Amino acid sequence: MQTLPANVAAHIASSATWPIRLFEIGGTPTLYFCDSDKAVSYDGITWLPKGISYSQAKLSRSVELDTYKVSVDNIDESLISWALANDPTGATVKVYKGFASGSTNASGHLLLIDNFALVLFSGRIASIKADDVMEFDVKSGVDLHNQRGPRTLQMKTCRFQGIDGFKGVNCGYAGAETECTYTFSRCRELGNEARFGGFPDITEKRNS
């Protein structure tokens, strides 16, 4: 568990101190945003101001219990091009929380007190969509303490659809077909059932 340095803890009690959240969105290149109205200098990196937020939700059928939706407002062509060119699915997203008191560097960037930030959340991008906002579904790591039983864990659809997709490394299909429904029946039609990434028998009755 992370603890606050004494100097940071002392400053938090001051009304002149306010929290800032930093968002590290993995990809090529990695994006560094903050929810401040000024750029922030932290850990040797410039974090650019952006309309960005996150919210937590709970999943019900996976050991990856926590899913955060990270939303970026006022998206521009450069952000769309970044997503299309690099497909950040699977890349790591980290959310930090630091505290500022108004101190800036020579470039006018805000400085965090003691150059310190707590890690609020870390996970990987499961999916991304863009409309008026760009929204990332970010899943946390495995929490074995709270995992559910086999029937809720083992899904009948192929889990590889959320990793590198049809014809990806995990799927392994190299034929001429261009579409997949990620069901076992479709995988069997393609002669690729040995590579199916699910558990088709989990809810089916079998004659003995």
Protein backbone atom coordinates (compact mmCIF):
# COMPACT_ATOMS: atom_id res chain seq x y z
CA MET A 1 0.00 0.00 0.00
CA GLN A 2 1.31 3.45 -0.89
CA THR A 3 1.71 6.05 1.83
CA LEU A 4 1.91 9.81 1.48
CA PRO A 5 5.26 11.46 2.18
CA ALA A 6 5.09 13.63 5.29
CA ASN A 7 5.53 16.84 3.29
CA VAL A 8 2.66 15.93 0.94
CA ALA A 9 0.39 14.98 3.84
CA ALA A 10 1.13 18.31 5.52
CA HIS A 11 0.29 20.28 2.37
CA ILE A 12 -3.03 18.48 1.78
CA ALA A 13 -4.51 20.17 4.82
CA SER A 14 -3.93 23.54 3.18
CA SER A 15 -6.76 25.17 1.23
CA ALA A 16 -4.17 26.27 -1.34
CA THR A 17 -3.52 22.65 -2.35
CA TRP A 18 -5.62 20.76 -4.89
CA PRO A 19 -5.56 17.25 -6.39
CA ILE A 20 -4.57 16.52 -9.99
CA ARG A 21 -5.15 13.26 -11.81
CA LEU A 22 -2.69 12.04 -14.41
CA PHE A 23 -3.55 9.58 -17.16
CA GLU A 24 -0.89 7.44 -18.85
CA ILE A 25 -2.46 5.76 -21.88
CA GLY A 26 -0.22 3.14 -23.40
CA GLY A 27 0.26 2.86 -27.15
CA THR A 28 2.63 4.11 -29.82
CA PRO A 29 3.41 6.70 -28.66
CA THR A 30 2.18 6.62 -25.05
CA LEU A 31 -0.17 9.52 -24.27
CA TYR A 32 0.21 11.60 -21.11
CA PHE A 33 -2.81 13.70 -20.09
CA CYS A 34 -3.92 15.48 -16.93
CA ASP A 35 -7.27 16.84 -15.75
CA SER A 36 -5.73 20.21 -14.88
CA ASP A 37 -6.19 23.37 -16.91
CA LYS A 38 -2.39 23.66 -17.15
CA ALA A 39 0.26 21.19 -18.29
CA VAL A 40 1.89 19.29 -15.43
CA SER A 41 5.53 18.29 -15.14
CA TYR A 42 5.86 14.98 -13.25
CA ASP A 43 8.51 12.28 -13.28
CA GLY A 44 10.36 14.01 -16.12
CA ILE A 45 7.29 13.96 -18.38
CA THR A 46 4.97 16.75 -19.53
CA TRP A 47 1.33 15.79 -18.98
CA LEU A 48 -0.96 17.78 -21.28
CA PRO A 49 -4.27 19.27 -20.11
CA LYS A 50 -7.26 17.40 -21.49
CA GLY A 51 -10.93 16.95 -20.69
CA ILE A 52 -10.49 13.45 -19.29
CA SER A 53 -12.16 11.40 -16.57
CA TYR A 54 -12.76 7.85 -15.45
CA SER A 55 -15.50 5.86 -13.74
CA GLN A 56 -15.56 2.40 -12.22
CA ALA A 57 -17.92 -0.46 -13.00
CA LYS A 58 -18.07 -4.11 -11.97
CA LEU A 59 -18.00 -7.14 -14.24
CA SER A 60 -19.85 -10.33 -13.36
CA ARG A 61 -18.23 -13.06 -15.43
CA SER A 62 -14.48 -12.71 -15.11
CA VAL A 63 -11.61 -12.84 -12.64
CA GLU A 64 -10.73 -9.40 -14.01
CA LEU A 65 -13.22 -7.81 -11.66
CA ASP A 66 -12.76 -4.10 -12.08
CA THR A 67 -13.35 -2.24 -15.31
CA TYR A 68 -12.73 1.49 -15.58
CA LYS A 69 -14.10 3.61 -18.40
CA VAL A 70 -11.61 6.33 -19.26
CA SER A 71 -13.21 9.07 -21.35
CA VAL A 72 -11.41 11.77 -23.32
CA ASP A 73 -13.50 14.80 -24.36
CA ASN A 74 -12.88 17.15 -27.28
CA ILE A 75 -11.07 14.57 -29.36
CA ASP A 76 -9.22 15.81 -32.42
CA GLU A 77 -7.88 14.27 -35.63
CA SER A 78 -4.49 13.53 -34.09
CA LEU A 79 -6.08 11.41 -31.36
CA ILE A 80 -8.25 9.55 -33.87
CA SER A 81 -5.22 8.94 -36.09
CA TRP A 82 -3.27 7.67 -33.08
CA ALA A 83 -5.97 5.11 -32.27
CA LEU A 84 -6.41 3.94 -35.86
CA ALA A 85 -2.71 3.66 -36.63
CA ASN A 86 -1.64 1.80 -33.52
CA ASP A 87 -4.64 -0.14 -32.11
CA PRO A 88 -3.84 0.34 -28.40
CA THR A 89 -5.94 -2.66 -27.34
CA GLY A 90 -3.96 -4.55 -24.71
CA ALA A 91 -1.76 -1.58 -23.82
CA THR A 92 -1.46 -0.47 -20.20
CA VAL A 93 -3.33 2.49 -18.73
CA LYS A 94 -2.34 4.01 -15.40
CA VAL A 95 -4.16 6.69 -13.44
CA TYR A 96 -2.26 8.70 -10.82
CA LYS A 97 -3.28 11.27 -8.24
CA GLY A 98 -0.91 14.00 -7.15
CA PHE A 99 -1.24 17.34 -5.40
CA ALA A 100 -0.28 20.82 -6.53
CA SER A 101 0.08 24.09 -4.68
CA GLY A 102 0.65 26.40 -7.66
CA SER A 103 4.41 25.98 -8.05
CA THR A 104 5.56 25.90 -11.68
CA ASN A 105 8.78 25.26 -13.58
CA ALA A 106 10.50 27.56 -16.08
CA SER A 107 8.05 26.43 -18.79
CA GLY A 108 5.04 27.35 -16.70
CA HIS A 109 4.07 23.72 -16.06
CA LEU A 110 2.56 22.87 -12.71
CA LEU A 111 4.73 20.84 -10.33
CA LEU A 112 3.38 18.16 -8.02
CA ILE A 113 4.35 18.49 -4.37
CA ASP A 114 7.52 16.43 -3.79
CA ASN A 115 7.15 15.13 -7.37
CA PHE A 116 4.89 12.47 -5.85
CA ALA A 117 1.72 10.79 -7.16
CA LEU A 118 -0.32 7.82 -5.95
CA VAL A 119 -1.27 5.10 -8.43
CA LEU A 120 -5.08 5.02 -8.35
CA PHE A 121 -5.56 2.36 -11.00
CA SER A 122 -3.59 0.27 -13.47
CA GLY A 123 -5.00 -2.02 -16.14
CA ARG A 124 -5.01 -2.83 -19.83
CA ILE A 125 -7.23 -1.55 -22.63
CA ALA A 126 -9.91 -4.10 -23.49
CA SER A 127 -11.75 -2.00 -26.07
CA ILE A 128 -11.92 1.50 -27.48
CA LYS A 129 -14.60 3.52 -29.23
CA ALA A 130 -14.86 7.08 -30.43
CA ASP A 131 -17.85 9.31 -31.05
CA ASP A 132 -18.13 12.72 -29.42
CA VAL A 133 -15.70 11.35 -26.85
CA MET A 134 -13.05 8.65 -26.99
CA GLU A 135 -13.80 5.95 -24.45
CA PHE A 136 -11.45 3.21 -23.26
CA ASP A 137 -12.62 0.14 -21.35
CA VAL A 138 -9.68 -0.65 -19.06
CA LYS A 139 -9.63 -3.92 -17.11
CA SER A 140 -7.69 -4.41 -13.92
CA GLY A 141 -5.43 -7.34 -13.11
CA VAL A 142 -6.62 -10.67 -11.77
CA ASP A 143 -7.91 -10.73 -8.20
CA LEU A 144 -7.93 -14.39 -7.15
CA HIS A 145 -9.43 -13.63 -3.75
CA ASN A 146 -12.71 -12.57 -5.32
CA GLN A 147 -12.84 -14.84 -8.34
CA ARG A 148 -16.09 -16.60 -9.18
CA GLY A 149 -16.76 -20.26 -9.81
CA PRO A 150 -16.08 -22.10 -13.09
CA ARG A 151 -19.57 -21.74 -14.54
CA THR A 152 -19.42 -17.92 -14.48
CA LEU A 153 -15.78 -17.77 -15.47
CA GLN A 154 -15.75 -20.12 -18.43
CA MET A 155 -17.54 -18.48 -21.33
CA LYS A 156 -18.84 -20.16 -24.44
CA THR A 157 -17.59 -17.45 -26.79
CA CYS A 158 -13.95 -17.18 -27.81
CA ARG A 159 -11.95 -14.91 -25.51
CA PHE A 160 -9.44 -14.15 -28.29
CA GLN A 161 -11.85 -11.59 -29.78
CA GLY A 162 -10.65 -9.14 -27.13
CA ILE A 163 -6.92 -9.83 -27.53
CA ASP A 164 -5.75 -9.71 -31.11
CA GLY A 165 -8.95 -10.80 -32.87
CA PHE A 166 -9.77 -13.11 -35.74
CA LYS A 167 -6.65 -14.44 -37.49
CA GLY A 168 -4.46 -13.09 -34.72
CA VAL A 169 -1.62 -14.97 -33.06
CA ASN A 170 -3.90 -16.60 -30.50
CA CYS A 171 -6.61 -17.49 -33.02
CA GLY A 172 -4.20 -19.02 -35.49
CA TYR A 173 -6.67 -19.27 -38.39
CA ALA A 174 -4.90 -18.61 -41.70
CA GLY A 175 -7.59 -19.49 -44.24
CA ALA A 176 -9.46 -17.37 -46.76
CA GLU A 177 -12.51 -16.49 -44.60
CA THR A 178 -12.68 -12.89 -43.39
CA GLU A 179 -15.33 -13.01 -40.64
CA CYS A 180 -15.83 -14.88 -37.38
CA THR A 181 -18.66 -14.82 -34.82
CA TYR A 182 -16.31 -16.09 -32.08
CA THR A 183 -18.60 -19.06 -31.42
CA PHE A 184 -17.51 -22.68 -31.31
CA SER A 185 -19.82 -23.57 -34.19
CA ARG A 186 -18.13 -21.00 -36.44
CA CYS A 187 -14.69 -22.12 -35.32
CA ARG A 188 -15.65 -25.69 -36.21
CA GLU A 189 -16.87 -24.56 -39.65
CA LEU A 190 -13.42 -23.08 -40.22
CA GLY A 191 -11.70 -26.26 -39.06
CA ASN A 192 -10.03 -24.31 -36.27
CA GLU A 193 -11.78 -25.78 -33.23
CA ALA A 194 -8.52 -26.97 -31.69
CA ARG A 195 -7.61 -23.31 -31.18
CA PHE A 196 -11.00 -22.21 -29.82
CA GLY A 197 -10.49 -19.87 -26.87
CA GLY A 198 -13.59 -20.75 -24.86
CA PHE A 199 -15.42 -23.56 -23.08
CA PRO A 200 -18.26 -24.73 -25.32
CA ASP A 201 -19.30 -27.63 -23.08
CA ILE A 202 -19.76 -25.73 -19.85
CA THR A 203 -23.55 -25.34 -20.08
CA GLU A 204 -24.40 -28.14 -22.50
CA LYS A 205 -25.87 -31.49 -21.53
CA ARG A 206 -24.16 -34.55 -22.92
CA ASN A 207 -25.57 -38.06 -23.25
CA SER A 208 -23.45 -40.56 -21.36
